[in-house]
Coordinates of C-alpha atoms and ligand atoms in Angstrom, one line a residue:
M169 CA 0.2 -0.2 -0.2
L170 CA 2.6 2.7 1.0
R171 CA 4.5 1.3 -2.3
N172 CA 1.7 2.0 -4.5
F173 CA 1.3 5.5 -2.9
C174 CA 5.0 6.3 -3.1
T175 CA 4.9 5.4 -7.0
R176 CA 1.3 7.3 -7.3
A177 CA 3.1 10.6 -5.6
L178 CA 6.1 10.4 -7.8
L179 CA 4.1 9.9 -10.9
L180 CA 2.2 13.0 -9.8
A181 CA 5.4 15.0 -9.2
L182 CA 6.5 14.4 -12.9
V183 CA 3.3 15.3 -14.2
N184 CA 3.6 18.4 -11.9
V185 CA 3.5 21.3 -15.3
Q186 CA 0.7 19.8 -17.4
A187 CA -0.7 19.5 -13.6
V188 CA -0.5 23.3 -13.1
L189 CA -2.1 24.0 -16.0
A190 CA -4.3 21.9 -16.1
A191 CA -5.9 23.4 -13.4
R192 CA -6.2 26.6 -14.8
P193 CA -9.7 27.8 -15.1
D194 CA -8.9 28.5 -18.8
G195 CA -8.1 25.4 -19.3
F196 CA -5.3 25.9 -21.9
L197 CA -4.4 22.2 -21.2
A198 CA -6.3 21.3 -24.2
Y199 CA -4.0 23.0 -27.0
H200 CA -0.6 22.5 -26.2
H201 CA 0.1 21.0 -28.8
K202 CA -1.3 23.8 -30.8
M203 CA 2.0 26.7 -29.4
P204 CA 5.4 26.7 -27.9
P205 CA 5.0 25.6 -24.3
D206 CA 6.4 29.1 -22.6
L207 CA 3.9 31.1 -24.7
L208 CA 1.6 31.7 -21.7
N209 CA 4.7 34.2 -20.3
D210 CA 3.8 36.4 -23.0
V211 CA 0.3 36.8 -22.5
A212 CA 0.3 37.5 -18.7
Q213 CA -1.3 41.0 -16.7
N214 CA -3.5 41.1 -20.2
K215 CA -0.5 41.8 -22.4
S216 CA -0.8 41.3 -26.5
I217 CA 1.7 39.4 -28.6
R218 CA 1.8 39.0 -32.3
L219 CA 1.5 35.6 -33.4
I220 CA 2.1 33.6 -37.1
V221 CA -1.4 31.5 -36.9
R222 CA -1.7 28.2 -39.4
Y223 CA -5.0 27.0 -40.0
Y224 CA -6.0 23.4 -41.6
D225 CA -9.0 22.0 -42.6
A226 CA -8.6 18.3 -43.7
A227 CA -11.5 18.3 -46.1
I228 CA -9.7 21.4 -48.2
D229 CA -5.8 19.7 -47.5
T230 CA -7.4 16.3 -49.9
E231 CA -9.5 18.7 -52.5
I232 CA -5.8 20.2 -53.3
Q233 CA -3.5 17.0 -52.9
G234 CA -6.1 16.1 -55.4
L235 CA -5.4 18.4 -58.0
E236 CA -1.2 18.6 -57.3
R237 CA -1.7 14.4 -58.4
H238 CA -4.4 15.2 -61.4
P239 CA -1.6 14.4 -64.6
Q240 CA -2.9 17.6 -66.2
Q241 CA -0.4 20.2 -65.2
D242 CA 0.1 22.8 -67.7
K243 CA 0.6 26.2 -67.3
Q244 CA -3.5 27.0 -67.2
F245 CA -4.3 23.8 -65.0
K246 CA -1.4 25.1 -62.0
T247 CA -3.1 29.0 -62.5
N248 CA -5.9 27.4 -61.9
V249 CA -4.8 25.1 -59.0
M250 CA -3.2 28.2 -57.7
A251 CA -6.4 30.7 -57.5
F252 CA -8.2 27.6 -56.3
K253 CA -5.8 27.5 -53.4
S254 CA -5.6 30.8 -52.5
Q255 CA -9.2 30.8 -52.6
R256 CA -10.0 28.0 -50.4
Y257 CA -7.2 29.5 -47.9
R258 CA -9.3 32.5 -48.0
E259 CA -12.5 31.4 -47.1
L260 CA -10.8 28.8 -44.3
K261 CA -8.7 32.2 -42.6
D262 CA -12.3 33.9 -43.1
R263 CA -14.4 31.8 -41.4
A264 CA -12.0 31.0 -38.3
T265 CA -11.3 34.8 -38.0
A266 CA -15.0 36.2 -38.1
K267 CA -15.9 34.1 -34.5
M268 CA -13.1 35.5 -33.2
D269 CA -13.4 38.5 -30.4
R270 CA -12.1 41.8 -32.0
K271 CA -11.7 43.8 -28.9
R272 CA -9.1 41.2 -28.3
F273 CA -8.0 39.7 -31.9
N274 CA -6.5 41.8 -35.0
I275 CA -5.2 40.4 -38.2
D276 CA -1.7 42.1 -38.4
R277 CA -0.8 40.8 -42.0
D278 CA -2.0 38.4 -44.7
Y279 CA -0.9 35.7 -46.9
S280 CA -2.6 35.3 -49.9
H281 CA -1.6 31.8 -51.2
L282 CA -1.1 29.9 -47.4
P283 CA -3.1 29.1 -45.1
M284 CA -1.3 31.2 -42.6
N285 CA -1.6 34.8 -41.1
V286 CA -0.1 37.4 -38.4
V287 CA -2.4 38.1 -35.3
T288 CA -2.2 39.9 -32.4
V289 CA -4.1 38.7 -29.7
K290 CA -4.3 40.6 -26.0
G291 CA -4.2 38.5 -22.5
E292 CA -4.8 34.9 -22.1
T293 CA -8.1 35.0 -23.3
G294 CA -7.3 36.3 -26.2
L295 CA -4.6 33.9 -27.0
L296 CA -7.2 30.8 -25.1
G297 CA -9.6 32.1 -28.2
L298 CA -7.9 31.9 -30.8
L299 CA -6.2 28.4 -29.6
A300 CA -9.6 26.7 -28.5
N301 CA -10.8 27.5 -32.1
P302 CA -10.6 23.9 -34.4
A303 CA -9.6 25.5 -37.6
V304 CA -6.2 26.8 -35.8
A305 CA -3.4 24.0 -36.4
E306 CA -0.7 26.2 -34.2
V307 CA 0.4 29.4 -33.7
F308 CA 4.5 30.6 -33.4
R309 CA 5.9 33.1 -32.1
D310 CA 7.4 36.0 -35.0
V311 CA 10.7 35.4 -33.5
E312 CA 13.1 37.8 -35.2
L313 CA 16.0 36.3 -38.1
H314 CA 19.2 38.1 -38.9
H315 CA 21.6 37.9 -41.9
F316 CA 24.9 36.1 -41.3
L317 CA 28.1 37.1 -41.0
A318 CA 29.6 39.8 -43.6
Q319 CA 33.3 40.6 -43.4
S320 CA 34.8 42.4 -45.9
A321 CA 38.4 40.9 -47.0
P322 CA 40.4 41.4 -49.8
L323 CA 39.3 40.2 -53.3
I324 CA 39.4 36.8 -54.6
R325 CA 37.0 36.3 -57.6
S326 CA 33.5 35.2 -58.0
P327 CA 33.9 32.0 -59.7
D328 CA 31.5 31.6 -63.0
V329 CA 31.6 28.0 -63.9
L330 CA 28.9 28.6 -66.6
S331 CA 31.5 30.8 -68.8
Q332 CA 31.2 27.7 -71.0
T333 CA 27.7 26.9 -71.7
G334 CA 25.2 28.2 -73.4
Y335 CA 22.9 27.9 -70.1
D336 CA 22.7 30.8 -68.1
G337 CA 19.5 30.8 -66.3
S338 CA 17.2 32.9 -69.1
D339 CA 13.5 32.6 -68.5
T340 CA 13.7 32.0 -64.9
M341 CA 14.0 34.2 -61.5
V342 CA 15.2 34.0 -58.5
V343 CA 13.9 35.7 -55.3
V344 CA 16.5 37.2 -52.9
L345 CA 14.9 38.0 -49.2
D346 CA 17.6 40.2 -47.9
T347 CA 18.3 43.4 -46.9
G348 CA 17.4 45.1 -50.4
V349 CA 19.4 45.5 -53.6
N350 CA 21.1 48.7 -55.6
Y351 CA 19.9 48.2 -59.0
T352 CA 21.5 51.2 -59.8
L353 CA 24.6 48.8 -60.0
F354 CA 26.2 47.8 -63.5
D355 CA 26.2 44.4 -62.4
F356 CA 22.3 44.6 -62.5
G357 CA 21.8 46.5 -65.8
S358 CA 22.6 50.2 -64.1
C359 CA 18.9 50.5 -64.0
N360 CA 17.3 53.5 -63.1
A361 CA 14.1 51.9 -61.5
P362 CA 13.0 47.9 -61.4
G363 CA 12.9 46.8 -64.7
L364 CA 13.7 50.0 -66.3
P365 CA 15.3 49.9 -68.5
S366 CA 14.0 46.5 -70.0
S367 CA 17.4 45.5 -69.6
C368 CA 17.4 45.9 -65.6
R369 CA 17.9 42.0 -64.1
V370 CA 16.2 43.3 -61.0
K371 CA 12.3 43.1 -62.0
V372 CA 10.8 43.8 -58.7
A373 CA 12.7 45.9 -55.5
Q374 CA 9.9 46.5 -52.4
D375 CA 10.9 47.2 -48.6
L376 CA 8.7 44.3 -47.3
A377 CA 9.8 46.1 -43.5
A378 CA 9.4 49.4 -42.6
Q379 CA 10.6 51.5 -45.4
D380 CA 14.0 52.8 -45.0
N381 CA 13.8 54.9 -47.9
A382 CA 17.5 52.7 -48.9
L383 CA 18.1 50.1 -51.9
D384 CA 20.0 48.6 -49.5
D385 CA 21.0 50.1 -46.2
N386 CA 23.7 47.3 -45.4
G387 CA 25.2 46.0 -48.4
H388 CA 24.7 42.4 -48.0
G389 CA 21.7 41.6 -50.1
T390 CA 23.4 43.4 -53.1
N391 CA 26.4 41.1 -52.5
V392 CA 23.8 37.6 -52.0
S393 CA 22.1 39.0 -55.1
G394 CA 25.4 40.1 -57.5
I395 CA 26.5 36.2 -56.7
V396 CA 22.9 35.1 -57.7
A397 CA 23.3 37.7 -60.8
G398 CA 27.1 36.9 -61.6
I399 CA 26.5 32.7 -61.9
A400 CA 23.2 32.6 -63.7
K401 CA 23.7 35.4 -65.8
G402 CA 20.4 35.3 -67.3
T403 CA 18.1 34.9 -64.3
Q404 CA 15.9 37.8 -63.4
L405 CA 16.0 39.1 -59.5
A406 CA 12.8 40.0 -57.6
V407 CA 14.8 41.4 -54.3
F408 CA 12.8 42.2 -51.2
D409 CA 14.3 43.7 -48.0
V410 CA 13.2 42.3 -45.3
F411 CA 14.8 43.9 -42.8
D412 CA 14.3 46.7 -40.1
G413 CA 17.9 47.5 -39.7
A414 CA 20.0 44.4 -38.4
S415 CA 16.7 42.0 -38.1
A416 CA 14.1 40.8 -40.0
S417 CA 10.6 39.3 -38.5
S418 CA 9.8 35.5 -39.8
S419 CA 6.1 37.3 -40.6
V420 CA 7.9 39.5 -42.8
V421 CA 10.3 36.6 -44.5
I422 CA 7.1 34.4 -44.7
Q423 CA 5.4 37.6 -47.1
G424 CA 8.2 37.6 -49.2
I425 CA 8.0 33.1 -49.5
N426 CA 4.0 33.8 -50.3
W427 CA 5.1 36.3 -53.0
A428 CA 6.8 34.0 -54.7
I429 CA 4.2 31.7 -54.5
A430 CA 1.7 33.9 -55.9
N431 CA 4.0 34.6 -58.7
Q432 CA 5.7 31.9 -60.1
L433 CA 3.6 31.0 -63.1
T434 CA 4.2 34.7 -63.8
Y435 CA 8.1 35.0 -63.6
K436 CA 9.0 31.3 -64.0
I437 CA 10.7 31.3 -60.0
S438 CA 12.7 28.6 -59.7
A439 CA 14.5 29.4 -56.6
I440 CA 14.2 32.0 -53.3
N441 CA 17.2 32.8 -51.4
M442 CA 17.3 33.1 -47.6
S443 CA 20.8 34.0 -46.5
L444 CA 19.4 34.5 -43.4
G445 CA 18.7 32.6 -39.8
D446 CA 18.5 32.9 -36.3
S447 CA 21.7 31.6 -33.5
S448 CA 19.5 28.1 -32.7
Q449 CA 21.3 24.8 -33.3
N450 CA 19.0 22.1 -34.6
A451 CA 20.8 18.3 -34.4
S452 CA 17.9 17.4 -36.9
L453 CA 15.4 18.5 -39.1
C454 CA 13.2 20.6 -37.2
S455 CA 9.4 19.8 -38.6
H456 CA 7.8 19.6 -35.4
S457 CA 8.5 22.4 -33.8
F458 CA 6.3 25.7 -32.4
S459 CA 9.7 27.9 -32.6
N460 CA 9.5 27.2 -36.6
P461 CA 6.8 28.9 -38.6
F462 CA 8.8 28.3 -41.9
V463 CA 7.6 24.7 -42.3
A464 CA 4.2 25.4 -43.8
P465 CA 5.5 28.4 -46.5
I466 CA 8.3 26.3 -47.5
S467 CA 6.6 23.7 -48.3
G468 CA 3.9 25.9 -49.6
A469 CA 7.0 26.9 -52.0
F470 CA 8.2 23.6 -52.9
S471 CA 4.4 22.2 -54.4
A472 CA 4.5 25.5 -56.6
G473 CA 7.9 24.5 -58.2
I474 CA 10.4 26.7 -56.3
L475 CA 13.5 25.7 -54.0
T476 CA 13.7 27.3 -50.9
V477 CA 17.6 27.8 -50.2
I478 CA 19.2 28.7 -46.7
A479 CA 21.8 29.8 -45.2
S480 CA 23.6 27.1 -42.9
G481 CA 24.4 29.5 -40.4
N482 CA 27.8 30.9 -39.4
S483 CA 28.3 29.8 -35.6
G484 CA 30.5 26.7 -36.6
F485 CA 28.3 24.0 -34.8
S486 CA 29.4 20.9 -36.3
T487 CA 26.2 19.1 -35.1
G488 CA 23.4 21.5 -35.9
L489 CA 21.9 24.0 -38.4
A490 CA 19.8 27.4 -37.9
M491 CA 16.3 28.0 -38.2
P492 CA 15.1 28.1 -41.2
A493 CA 18.3 26.2 -42.5
C494 CA 16.8 23.2 -40.3
T495 CA 13.2 23.7 -42.2
P496 CA 12.4 20.0 -44.2
Q497 CA 12.6 20.3 -47.7
A498 CA 14.7 23.7 -47.3
V499 CA 17.9 23.5 -49.2
S500 CA 20.5 24.1 -46.5
V501 CA 23.6 25.6 -48.0
G502 CA 27.3 25.4 -45.7
A503 CA 30.1 27.0 -47.3
V504 CA 33.8 25.9 -48.6
Y505 CA 36.6 28.1 -49.5
D506 CA 37.2 29.1 -53.2
S507 CA 40.6 28.7 -53.4
N508 CA 43.7 29.5 -50.8
V509 CA 43.2 33.0 -49.1
G510 CA 45.4 32.6 -46.8
G511 CA 44.8 31.8 -42.6
L512 CA 41.3 34.0 -41.9
N513 CA 40.0 34.6 -38.6
W514 CA 36.1 34.9 -38.6
G515 CA 36.3 36.3 -34.7
I516 CA 34.1 32.9 -34.0
C517 CA 36.9 31.1 -35.0
T518 CA 40.1 30.8 -36.9
D519 CA 41.3 28.5 -40.3
N520 CA 45.1 29.2 -40.1
L521 CA 45.0 27.6 -43.4
T522 CA 42.8 28.2 -46.3
A523 CA 42.0 25.8 -49.4
A524 CA 40.1 25.5 -52.3
D525 CA 37.2 23.0 -51.2
M526 CA 38.0 23.0 -47.9
V527 CA 34.6 23.8 -45.0
A528 CA 34.9 27.4 -43.7
C529 CA 35.3 26.5 -39.8
F530 CA 32.3 29.1 -39.2
S531 CA 30.3 27.2 -41.2
N532 CA 27.2 25.4 -39.6
S533 CA 27.0 21.7 -40.5
A534 CA 24.7 18.3 -39.8
S535 CA 24.3 15.4 -41.0
Y536 CA 21.3 16.6 -43.0
L537 CA 22.7 19.4 -44.7
S538 CA 22.0 19.7 -48.4
L539 CA 24.9 21.3 -50.0
L540 CA 27.9 23.0 -49.6
A541 CA 29.1 26.1 -51.7
P542 CA 32.0 28.5 -52.7
G543 CA 31.0 30.8 -49.6
A544 CA 34.3 32.7 -48.4
L545 CA 35.5 34.9 -50.0
I546 CA 33.2 36.0 -52.4
T547 CA 32.9 39.3 -54.4
A548 CA 29.9 40.4 -56.3
A549 CA 28.2 43.9 -56.9
G550 CA 31.3 45.3 -55.8
N551 CA 31.5 44.1 -52.3
T552 CA 33.5 40.8 -51.0
L553 CA 32.0 38.8 -48.5
G554 CA 32.3 35.6 -47.0
G555 CA 29.8 33.1 -45.0
T556 CA 27.5 30.8 -45.6
S557 CA 25.2 34.0 -46.8
Q558 CA 27.1 33.9 -49.7
A559 CA 27.5 30.1 -50.3
A560 CA 23.3 30.0 -51.0
P561 CA 23.1 32.1 -53.4
H562 CA 25.8 30.4 -55.7
V563 CA 23.4 27.1 -55.1
A564 CA 20.5 29.5 -55.8
A565 CA 21.8 30.6 -59.1
A566 CA 22.7 26.8 -59.6
I567 CA 18.8 26.0 -59.2
A568 CA 18.3 29.0 -61.7
V569 CA 20.5 27.4 -64.5
L570 CA 19.3 23.9 -64.3
R571 CA 15.6 24.6 -64.7
G572 CA 16.6 26.9 -67.5
A573 CA 18.2 24.1 -69.3
R574 CA 15.4 21.9 -68.4
P575 CA 12.1 24.2 -67.4
S576 CA 9.6 20.9 -66.9
E577 CA 12.0 18.4 -64.7
S578 CA 10.5 18.5 -61.2
V579 CA 12.0 20.2 -58.6
T580 CA 12.8 17.3 -56.7
G581 CA 15.1 16.4 -60.2
T582 CA 16.4 19.3 -60.3
L583 CA 17.7 19.2 -56.1
N584 CA 18.9 15.5 -57.3
R585 CA 21.3 16.5 -59.9
L586 CA 23.5 18.6 -57.5
T587 CA 23.3 16.3 -54.5
S588 CA 23.8 13.5 -56.7
T589 CA 26.7 14.9 -59.4
G590 CA 28.0 17.5 -56.8
V591 CA 31.5 16.7 -55.7
R592 CA 32.0 14.8 -52.2
I593 CA 33.9 17.0 -49.9
A594 CA 34.5 15.6 -46.0
D595 CA 33.8 18.0 -43.2
S596 CA 37.2 17.3 -41.1
R597 CA 35.4 18.5 -38.0
N598 CA 32.7 15.7 -37.9
N599 CA 33.8 13.4 -40.4
L600 CA 30.7 13.8 -42.8
T601 CA 31.1 13.9 -47.0
F602 CA 28.5 16.1 -48.7
P603 CA 28.4 17.4 -52.3
R604 CA 29.8 20.6 -53.4
I605 CA 27.7 22.3 -55.9
D606 CA 29.4 21.4 -59.6
I607 CA 27.2 23.3 -62.0
L608 CA 28.2 21.5 -65.5
A609 CA 27.8 18.2 -64.1
A610 CA 24.6 18.6 -62.7
L611 CA 23.3 20.1 -66.3
G612 CA 24.3 16.3 -66.8
S613 CA 23.9 15.1 -70.8
V614 CA 22.0 18.6 -72.7
N615 CA 21.8 16.0 -75.8
D616 CA 19.2 13.8 -74.4
N617 CA 17.1 14.3 -77.3
F618 CA 17.7 13.8 -80.6
A619 CA 16.6 17.6 -81.3
N620 CA 19.4 18.8 -78.7
D621 CA 22.5 17.2 -80.5
T622 CA 25.9 18.3 -79.5
V623 CA 27.4 19.4 -83.1
L624 CA 30.6 18.1 -82.9
S625 CA 33.2 20.0 -85.5
G626 CA 36.9 20.4 -85.5
T627 CA 40.2 21.4 -87.5
T628 CA 41.3 19.4 -89.6
D629 CA 44.7 19.0 -90.8
Q630 CA 45.9 17.9 -93.8
S631 CA 43.7 14.6 -93.8
I632 CA 43.3 13.1 -90.4
T633 CA 40.5 15.0 -88.1
T634 CA 40.3 13.3 -84.3
I635 CA 37.5 14.6 -81.6
N636 CA 37.0 13.2 -78.4
A637 CA 33.7 14.5 -76.4
I638 CA 33.2 13.2 -72.7
T639 CA 30.0 13.4 -71.4
S640 CA 27.6 11.8 -68.9
T641 CA 24.4 9.9 -69.5
Q642 CA 22.9 9.5 -65.9
F643 CA 20.1 11.5 -66.4
S644 CA 19.1 10.4 -70.1
T645 CA 16.1 9.0 -71.3
K646 CA 14.9 7.1 -74.4
E647 CA 12.4 9.1 -76.5
V648 CA 9.2 8.2 -77.8
G649 CA 9.9 6.6 -81.1
E650 CA 13.8 6.7 -80.8
P651 CA 14.8 3.1 -82.4
N652 CA 16.7 0.9 -80.4
H653 CA 20.4 1.4 -80.9
A654 CA 22.4 -1.6 -82.4
G655 CA 19.8 -3.5 -81.8
N656 CA 19.0 -3.4 -77.8
V657 CA 16.6 -1.5 -75.8
G658 CA 19.1 1.1 -74.1
G659 CA 17.2 3.6 -72.0
K660 CA 19.5 6.7 -71.8
S661 CA 20.8 7.8 -75.1
V662 CA 22.6 11.2 -75.7
W663 CA 23.5 12.3 -79.5
F664 CA 26.2 14.3 -81.7
A665 CA 26.0 15.5 -84.5
W666 CA 28.6 15.6 -87.4
V667 CA 29.0 17.7 -90.9
A668 CA 31.3 15.7 -93.3
P669 CA 33.5 18.4 -94.7
A670 CA 34.7 15.9 -97.7
V671 CA 34.3 12.4 -98.8
G672 CA 36.2 10.3 -96.0
N673 CA 36.7 7.1 -93.6
V674 CA 35.1 7.7 -90.3
S675 CA 35.7 5.7 -87.9
I676 CA 33.7 6.1 -84.6
D677 CA 33.9 4.5 -81.0
T678 CA 33.4 4.9 -77.7
H679 CA 36.7 3.3 -75.9
G680 CA 37.1 4.8 -72.6
S681 CA 33.9 5.3 -71.5
S682 CA 32.9 3.7 -68.2
F683 CA 29.8 1.5 -69.2
D684 CA 28.6 -0.7 -71.5
T685 CA 27.8 1.5 -74.8
L686 CA 25.7 1.3 -77.9
L687 CA 26.6 3.1 -80.7
A688 CA 24.7 3.9 -83.9
V689 CA 24.9 6.2 -86.7
Y690 CA 21.7 7.8 -88.6
T691 CA 20.9 10.0 -91.5
G692 CA 17.3 12.2 -91.3
S693 CA 15.6 14.7 -89.1
S694 CA 13.1 12.9 -87.0
V695 CA 14.0 10.6 -84.4
S696 CA 10.8 8.0 -84.6
A697 CA 12.0 8.4 -88.7
L698 CA 15.9 7.6 -89.1
T699 CA 17.8 6.0 -91.6
T700 CA 20.6 3.5 -89.9
V701 CA 24.2 4.4 -91.6
A702 CA 26.3 1.8 -88.9
S703 CA 25.3 0.6 -85.3
N704 CA 27.6 -1.5 -82.5
N705 CA 27.0 -2.8 -79.6
N706 CA 30.5 -4.4 -78.6
D707 CA 33.4 -4.3 -80.6
G708 CA 35.8 -6.7 -78.8
S709 CA 37.6 -3.9 -77.1
A710 CA 37.3 -3.6 -72.5
N711 CA 33.5 -3.0 -70.8
G712 CA 31.3 -3.6 -73.7
S713 CA 32.3 -0.3 -75.7
S714 CA 31.5 -0.2 -79.0
G715 CA 32.4 1.0 -82.4
L716 CA 32.0 1.2 -86.1
G717 CA 33.3 2.5 -89.5
F718 CA 31.5 4.1 -92.8
V719 CA 32.1 5.9 -95.5
A720 CA 31.1 9.2 -95.7
T721 CA 29.6 11.5 -97.9
A722 CA 30.6 15.6 -98.5
G723 CA 27.8 17.7 -96.5
T724 CA 26.0 14.8 -94.8
T725 CA 24.9 15.3 -91.6
Y726 CA 24.7 12.4 -89.1
K727 CA 23.2 12.0 -86.2
I728 CA 25.2 9.7 -83.7
A729 CA 23.6 8.3 -80.8
V730 CA 25.3 6.7 -77.8
D731 CA 23.1 4.8 -75.4
G732 CA 23.9 1.8 -72.5
F733 CA 22.8 -1.7 -72.9
N734 CA 19.7 -2.3 -71.0
G735 CA 19.6 1.0 -69.9
A736 CA 23.6 1.2 -68.1
S737 CA 25.1 4.8 -67.8
G738 CA 28.1 6.5 -67.1
N739 CA 30.1 9.1 -68.5
V740 CA 30.6 8.6 -72.1
V741 CA 34.1 8.9 -74.2
L742 CA 32.8 9.8 -77.8
N743 CA 36.4 9.2 -80.6
L744 CA 35.7 10.3 -84.2
T745 CA 38.3 9.6 -86.9
F746 CA 38.0 11.0 -89.8
D747 CA 40.5 10.5 -93.0
T748 CA 39.8 11.8 -96.3
N749 CA 43.0 9.6 -97.8
I750 CA 40.4 7.4 -99.7
G751 CA 38.1 10.8 -100.7
A752 CA 37.2 12.4 -103.7
N753 CA 40.7 12.5 -104.9
G754 CA 42.1 9.3 -104.2
G755 CA 45.5 10.6 -103.1
S756 CA 47.5 10.7 -100.1
S757 CA 47.0 13.6 -97.8
T758 CA 49.4 16.3 -99.4
Q759 CA 46.5 16.2 -102.3
V760 CA 43.7 17.2 -99.9
P761 CA 43.1 20.8 -100.7
A762 CA 44.0 22.9 -98.4
M763 CA 41.2 23.6 -95.7
P764 CA 40.3 26.7 -93.7
P765 CA 41.3 25.7 -90.0
W766 CA 37.7 25.5 -88.7
S767 CA 38.3 26.2 -84.7
L768 CA 37.6 23.6 -82.9
L769 CA 34.3 23.6 -80.8
V770 CA 32.8 20.6 -79.3
M771 CA 30.0 22.1 -77.4
A772 CA 29.3 18.8 -75.4
F773 CA 28.2 20.5 -71.8
G774 CA 27.7 17.1 -70.3
F775 CA 29.8 16.6 -67.7
V776 CA 32.4 18.1 -65.3
G777 CA 36.3 18.8 -66.6
I778 CA 34.8 17.5 -70.5
S779 CA 37.7 17.2 -72.2
V780 CA 38.1 18.8 -75.9
A781 CA 41.1 17.1 -78.2
V782 CA 42.4 17.5 -81.4
V783 CA 45.4 15.2 -82.1
R784 CA 46.8 16.6 -85.4
H785 CA 48.3 14.0 -87.8
R786 CA 50.7 14.7 -90.5
N787 CA 51.9 18.1 -89.7
Ligands
LIG605 CA1 15.1 49.4 -48.1
LIG606 CA1 15.2 47.7 -44.3
LIG607 CA1 18.6 10.1 -75.0
LIG608 CA1 28.4 -2.9 -75.9

């Protein structure tokens, strides 16, 4: 009996905190799952508090999910779905807030495309009235965020890995939520106003926080925007000043995310960049924390086709990311040095030595960190800064480039490109490895489709020209109507085109490729109506490589397909040798008419470290 009593006493002690809550006449216990545990302190003595509120209705959620899974996803359909969602969220919020006691409840801010708004409630009664509303799913404090450490330092170049590709993020937009942007700078098109002149890269620039009458009163946003503009030289920008001095309210930042969702279809927004956060250390994804109001907004952006890129934070944590980088579906980004910049003291930590691809000591890391990118030291728009703030916009720009190249790819597919092709970098602090973005590798084989073939051309030197192209077939596909190359079903083809400059012997092989290849050469202008010139699966060389030869006709365009046996994929090495010795003149190389020295241009964007080589014979 006594023992039983002791056990019950212990249990009572353990539940003491809840018991106190339960004992309250106002019955907050029933709603503890909707609010941060210590929120009651904020409304003591009838104080007012501003809260971000998320509303939920299961029936609306089911309706929306059904529409988002609908097979028809053209622009008109997406526009209709977006309008429908906005309308349903409007109805949900109107219904819920109509019942509120206006003396204790005020709506401060609304988000047109999220099931959320920002309200002020007064005292325990006001808070309880809000929580008791069945449509209210949870409430968050409107926490203040800051932009991450920025340090001026001597100049290093801003890496521009896109200089050799045609893809620059054209026909996309990146939304930057920061301290604003000085769009009058040359980097943005020397604009007079957003979108003026029409070449101005910044199409939208607004203060969402209190108007400070400055384009950028800090310089942080201009640097971050400049990195995006410099890496994705074709993308447009919408830059919102979400900072009031040195801090940004979550509710204002969410306003920027809402704008991106509402305008995704208008501007083809591919990414949101948030080089901001708090100082918290989150060892795992912060999906169920009353301290993170960004879960629903970032999820909303994701389903609208927008990736939200967030700096991991500069606290030097090796086992945790800041909020909101910790949010599920956020693309969190840590920083590496882009070169040896000597020793650097960051205040919070010191790197005595630095080197390219070394993780910076300030860069927050955790097992779930998405990506690494250059973040120290980056000069952009006339300002040199270092931090995860500078790493994030490299990723936002990379996303713009990838989405510009493949606008209809899923955002999951785009992210997978970056994570699966990135260079693996070890973080010596926690012995974890993370992918450092490699935009060229992530672009994959841009010559996947027949219509996008990579044109091979080269300098001929007397009679023999050899061209080597390297590309990756990792993300390639087989098109409708595409023939089986060399008699095998394949599945991941890439296409090259080559115009024979004269009559001659052509030898093509895939020697050196990393997988069992199929090779076929065709003439014709449609993937479903091709005439086979030659094809081969295995020519007896290593790894199931392929090789073939034929006599080329002057001026004919040959379409060359490389696929993988039974859908295998990897890095393709394509070697083409053209010999005019058997040509019309029929004589030796010295009798071939001199040809103009065409400059070699192999537009093979597919794989990092593309090598293009002309082997000159018979000089
Ligand atoms: Ca401003
Ligand atoms: Ca401001
Ligand atoms: Ca293909
Ligand atoms: Ca083969």
